[in-house]
Amino acid sequence: VDSAGDVRLYIVLAYLGVWALLLWKHALKGWNESAVMTLVLALCPFFLASNVLFIVGTCKAERVAYLPSIGACIAIPLLLVQGGKCASKRSATARVAFPSLSWAIAAVVLAAFTTRCMYYADMWRTGVSLWEHAMVTQASRPAWMHANATTHSIGEYGLQLSWANRNAEAQVLLERQIRITEEERMAYLAGGSQRAWGAAD
């Protein structure tokens, strides 16, 4: 998030607003310790790393999502337990069917994440493939997400290529990183707040 006009700012604020509302309605008003822990873990760490309060200076990598994901992992069984209680009040059929439904949901989630994990484990087998994938992913984002490879990814990919003795390709990327970094520096000195994002290409 670079400025008040950045569309991503409102996505972050919406995410934080939903969790804050849930925190107030289901945790603070009724004071459920499990709900409080869930919502605090999901809300606070992400808020501090969101660039809303102050500039963090990093992209939204998986390390930023470690603590918020713990909150989500606690929330899932809490929702299942609450769903089971609601189902038991409705009818005997719903009470019997709900455990099977819960196991089915758990199996689908497990299969989805296992497949995704295997995909990335194969994709990130080497440093070259890891950073090449990062650049492709960043460049394929929609325009409102500032689609372009970051200078960090360009530099890391260039270094990985040089270590793999692909020196000609590495030179092109590292020179590209220098050009973009110089554009960002000049924009900052001129009083701008936006990053160049590859505009020097």
Tab-separated table of C-alpha atoms in Angstrom:
chain	number	residue	atom	x	y	z
A	1	VAL	CA	0.000	0.000	0.000
A	2	ASP	CA	1.576	3.234	-1.186
A	3	SER	CA	-1.067	5.945	-0.785
A	4	ALA	CA	-4.687	6.702	0.100
A	5	GLY	CA	-5.588	6.178	-3.557
A	6	ASP	CA	-4.223	2.645	-3.621
A	7	VAL	CA	-7.142	0.229	-4.149
A	8	ARG	CA	-5.388	-2.392	-2.031
A	9	LEU	CA	-5.741	-0.118	1.009
A	10	TYR	CA	-9.516	-0.553	0.992
A	11	ILE	CA	-9.221	-4.330	0.688
A	12	VAL	CA	-6.970	-4.334	3.767
A	13	LEU	CA	-9.352	-2.041	5.650
A	14	ALA	CA	-12.323	-4.251	4.737
A	15	TYR	CA	-10.469	-7.335	6.009
A	16	LEU	CA	-9.569	-5.580	9.249
A	17	GLY	CA	-13.085	-4.197	9.633
A	18	VAL	CA	-14.733	-7.615	9.329
A	19	TRP	CA	-12.406	-9.146	11.924
A	20	ALA	CA	-12.864	-6.144	14.244
A	21	LEU	CA	-16.657	-6.498	13.975
A	22	LEU	CA	-16.439	-10.211	14.758
A	23	LEU	CA	-14.129	-9.459	17.675
A	24	TRP	CA	-16.619	-7.003	19.137
A	25	LYS	CA	-19.748	-9.077	18.528
A	26	HIS	CA	-18.615	-12.594	19.366
A	27	ALA	CA	-15.634	-12.137	21.648
A	28	LEU	CA	-15.697	-8.935	23.687
A	29	LYS	CA	-19.451	-8.675	24.287
A	30	GLY	CA	-19.775	-12.308	25.332
A	31	TRP	CA	-16.135	-12.773	26.361
A	32	ASN	CA	-15.385	-16.133	24.836
A	33	GLU	CA	-11.679	-16.810	25.450
A	34	SER	CA	-11.291	-19.030	22.380
A	35	ALA	CA	-12.972	-16.450	20.180
A	36	VAL	CA	-10.814	-13.671	21.619
A	37	MET	CA	-7.624	-15.635	20.894
A	38	THR	CA	-8.826	-16.457	17.379
A	39	LEU	CA	-9.703	-12.902	16.472
A	40	VAL	CA	-6.690	-11.268	18.104
A	41	LEU	CA	-4.325	-13.592	16.235
A	42	ALA	CA	-6.135	-12.997	12.953
A	43	LEU	CA	-6.451	-9.229	13.379
A	44	CYS	CA	-3.508	-7.708	15.229
A	45	PRO	CA	-0.444	-9.220	13.477
A	46	PHE	CA	-1.903	-8.547	10.030
A	47	PHE	CA	-2.812	-4.972	11.005
A	48	LEU	CA	0.744	-4.240	12.141
A	49	ALA	CA	2.170	-5.609	8.860
A	50	SER	CA	-0.410	-4.015	6.570
A	51	ASN	CA	1.345	-0.657	5.846
A	52	VAL	CA	-1.721	1.142	7.228
A	53	LEU	CA	-0.115	2.409	10.447
A	54	PHE	CA	3.427	2.845	9.120
A	55	ILE	CA	5.613	1.742	6.214
A	56	VAL	CA	6.695	-1.855	6.729
A	57	GLY	CA	9.045	-2.024	3.764
A	58	THR	CA	8.243	-5.578	2.681
A	59	CYS	CA	5.812	-7.320	0.399
A	60	LYS	CA	2.981	-9.514	1.628
A	61	ALA	CA	5.010	-12.702	1.802
A	62	GLU	CA	3.904	-15.858	3.599
A	63	ARG	CA	5.859	-14.865	6.716
A	64	VAL	CA	3.369	-12.013	7.240
A	65	ALA	CA	0.506	-14.525	7.263
A	66	TYR	CA	1.937	-17.000	9.800
A	67	LEU	CA	0.231	-15.575	12.900
A	68	PRO	CA	-3.038	-14.566	11.166
A	69	SER	CA	-3.309	-18.098	9.761
A	70	ILE	CA	-3.156	-19.477	13.307
A	71	GLY	CA	-6.266	-17.443	14.060
A	72	ALA	CA	-7.981	-18.898	10.991
A	73	CYS	CA	-6.986	-22.437	12.007
A	74	ILE	CA	-8.548	-21.929	15.447
A	75	ALA	CA	-11.659	-20.372	13.890
A	76	ILE	CA	-12.458	-23.401	11.705
A	77	PRO	CA	-13.025	-25.912	14.564
A	78	LEU	CA	-14.871	-23.249	16.560
A	79	LEU	CA	-17.230	-22.763	13.619
A	80	LEU	CA	-17.702	-26.520	13.292
A	81	VAL	CA	-18.480	-26.857	16.989
A	82	GLN	CA	-20.955	-23.982	16.785
A	83	GLY	CA	-22.499	-25.528	13.682
A	84	GLY	CA	-22.866	-28.833	15.492
A	85	LYS	CA	-24.673	-27.141	18.361
A	86	CYS	CA	-27.055	-25.412	15.971
A	87	ALA	CA	-27.651	-28.653	14.057
A	88	SER	CA	-28.415	-30.585	17.254
A	89	LYS	CA	-31.141	-28.095	18.123
A	90	ARG	CA	-32.853	-28.434	14.747
A	91	SER	CA	-33.492	-32.153	14.336
A	92	ALA	CA	-32.151	-35.614	15.063
A	93	THR	CA	-31.312	-36.081	11.363
A	94	ALA	CA	-29.194	-32.939	11.284
A	95	ARG	CA	-27.479	-33.991	14.505
A	96	VAL	CA	-26.492	-37.338	12.945
A	97	ALA	CA	-25.490	-35.892	9.560
A	98	PHE	CA	-23.355	-33.017	10.850
A	99	PRO	CA	-20.318	-35.107	11.975
A	100	SER	CA	-20.141	-36.721	8.533
A	101	LEU	CA	-20.382	-33.310	6.904
A	102	SER	CA	-17.605	-32.009	9.149
A	103	TRP	CA	-15.306	-34.869	8.173
A	104	ALA	CA	-16.108	-34.295	4.499
A	105	ILE	CA	-15.226	-30.602	4.790
A	106	ALA	CA	-11.994	-31.465	6.599
A	107	ALA	CA	-11.085	-33.990	3.878
A	108	VAL	CA	-11.692	-31.459	1.096
A	109	VAL	CA	-9.614	-28.776	2.845
A	110	LEU	CA	-6.807	-31.251	3.543
A	111	ALA	CA	-6.777	-32.475	-0.064
A	112	ALA	CA	-6.754	-28.917	-1.430
A	113	PHE	CA	-3.865	-27.784	0.752
A	114	THR	CA	-1.913	-31.004	0.169
A	115	THR	CA	-2.214	-30.557	-3.594
A	116	ARG	CA	-1.145	-26.928	-3.334
A	117	CYS	CA	1.793	-27.795	-1.094
A	118	MET	CA	2.996	-30.482	-3.516
A	119	TYR	CA	2.702	-28.006	-6.401
A	120	TYR	CA	4.882	-25.409	-4.701
A	121	ALA	CA	7.340	-27.989	-3.401
A	122	ASP	CA	7.961	-29.010	-7.011
A	123	MET	CA	7.893	-25.429	-8.313
A	124	TRP	CA	10.412	-24.191	-5.736
A	125	ARG	CA	12.865	-27.056	-6.115
A	126	THR	CA	15.696	-24.622	-6.974
A	127	GLY	CA	16.378	-20.953	-6.336
A	128	VAL	CA	16.116	-20.225	-10.055
A	129	SER	CA	12.644	-21.776	-10.386
A	130	LEU	CA	11.479	-20.153	-7.135
A	131	TRP	CA	12.330	-16.596	-8.160
A	132	GLU	CA	11.289	-17.106	-11.770
A	133	HIS	CA	7.873	-18.169	-10.490
A	134	ALA	CA	7.777	-15.128	-8.186
A	135	MET	CA	8.443	-12.761	-11.081
A	136	VAL	CA	5.842	-14.409	-13.319
A	137	THR	CA	3.250	-14.267	-10.531
A	138	GLN	CA	3.923	-10.594	-9.796
A	139	ALA	CA	3.824	-9.620	-13.472
A	140	SER	CA	0.519	-11.446	-14.042
A	141	ARG	CA	-1.367	-9.555	-11.344
A	142	PRO	CA	-4.141	-7.148	-12.428
A	143	ALA	CA	-3.203	-3.516	-13.031
A	144	TRP	CA	-4.876	-2.265	-9.837
A	145	MET	CA	-2.423	-4.414	-7.856
A	146	HIS	CA	0.528	-2.639	-9.515
A	147	ALA	CA	1.346	-5.595	-11.736
A	148	ASN	CA	5.071	-5.881	-12.309
A	149	ALA	CA	7.994	-7.737	-10.832
A	150	THR	CA	9.448	-6.003	-7.775
A	151	THR	CA	13.081	-4.923	-7.681
A	152	HIS	CA	13.659	-7.458	-4.908
A	153	SER	CA	12.431	-10.346	-7.070
A	154	ILE	CA	14.387	-9.144	-10.070
A	155	GLY	CA	17.570	-8.930	-8.019
A	156	GLU	CA	17.089	-12.318	-6.369
A	157	TYR	CA	16.343	-13.981	-9.696
A	158	GLY	CA	19.423	-12.382	-11.211
A	159	LEU	CA	21.621	-13.635	-8.372
A	160	GLN	CA	20.215	-17.159	-8.664
A	161	LEU	CA	20.914	-17.143	-12.399
A	162	SER	CA	24.490	-15.992	-11.809
A	163	TRP	CA	25.043	-18.769	-9.266
A	164	ALA	CA	23.710	-21.222	-11.861
A	165	ASN	CA	26.322	-19.911	-14.347
A	166	ARG	CA	23.643	-18.310	-16.541
A	167	ASN	CA	25.605	-15.094	-16.499
A	168	ALA	CA	24.233	-13.401	-19.622
A	169	GLU	CA	20.649	-13.697	-18.344
A	170	ALA	CA	21.748	-12.602	-14.884
A	171	GLN	CA	23.411	-9.483	-16.286
A	172	VAL	CA	20.213	-8.408	-18.070
A	173	LEU	CA	18.139	-8.756	-14.905
A	174	LEU	CA	20.604	-7.086	-12.559
A	175	GLU	CA	21.007	-4.124	-14.927
A	176	ARG	CA	17.213	-3.912	-15.069
A	177	GLN	CA	17.101	-3.825	-11.255
A	178	ILE	CA	19.631	-0.990	-11.179
A	179	ARG	CA	17.610	1.064	-13.679
A	180	ILE	CA	14.382	0.625	-11.710
A	181	THR	CA	16.079	1.386	-8.394
A	182	GLU	CA	17.516	4.594	-9.863
A	183	GLU	CA	14.048	5.578	-11.081
A	184	GLU	CA	12.646	5.035	-7.590
A	185	ARG	CA	15.452	7.069	-6.023
A	186	MET	CA	14.918	9.979	-8.392
A	187	ALA	CA	11.144	9.868	-7.825
A	188	TYR	CA	11.697	9.946	-4.059
A	189	LEU	CA	14.120	12.871	-4.293
A	190	ALA	CA	11.581	14.712	-6.427
A	191	GLY	CA	9.007	14.331	-3.666
A	192	GLY	CA	6.999	11.492	-5.168
A	193	SER	CA	5.499	8.705	-3.087
A	194	GLN	CA	4.893	6.069	-5.759
A	195	ARG	CA	7.326	3.311	-6.608
A	196	ALA	CA	8.575	2.943	-10.153
A	197	TRP	CA	7.480	-0.718	-10.373
A	198	GLY	CA	9.482	-1.456	-13.494
A	199	ALA	CA	8.652	1.762	-15.309
A	200	ALA	CA	12.281	1.970	-16.368
A	201	ASP	CA	11.974	-1.071	-18.639
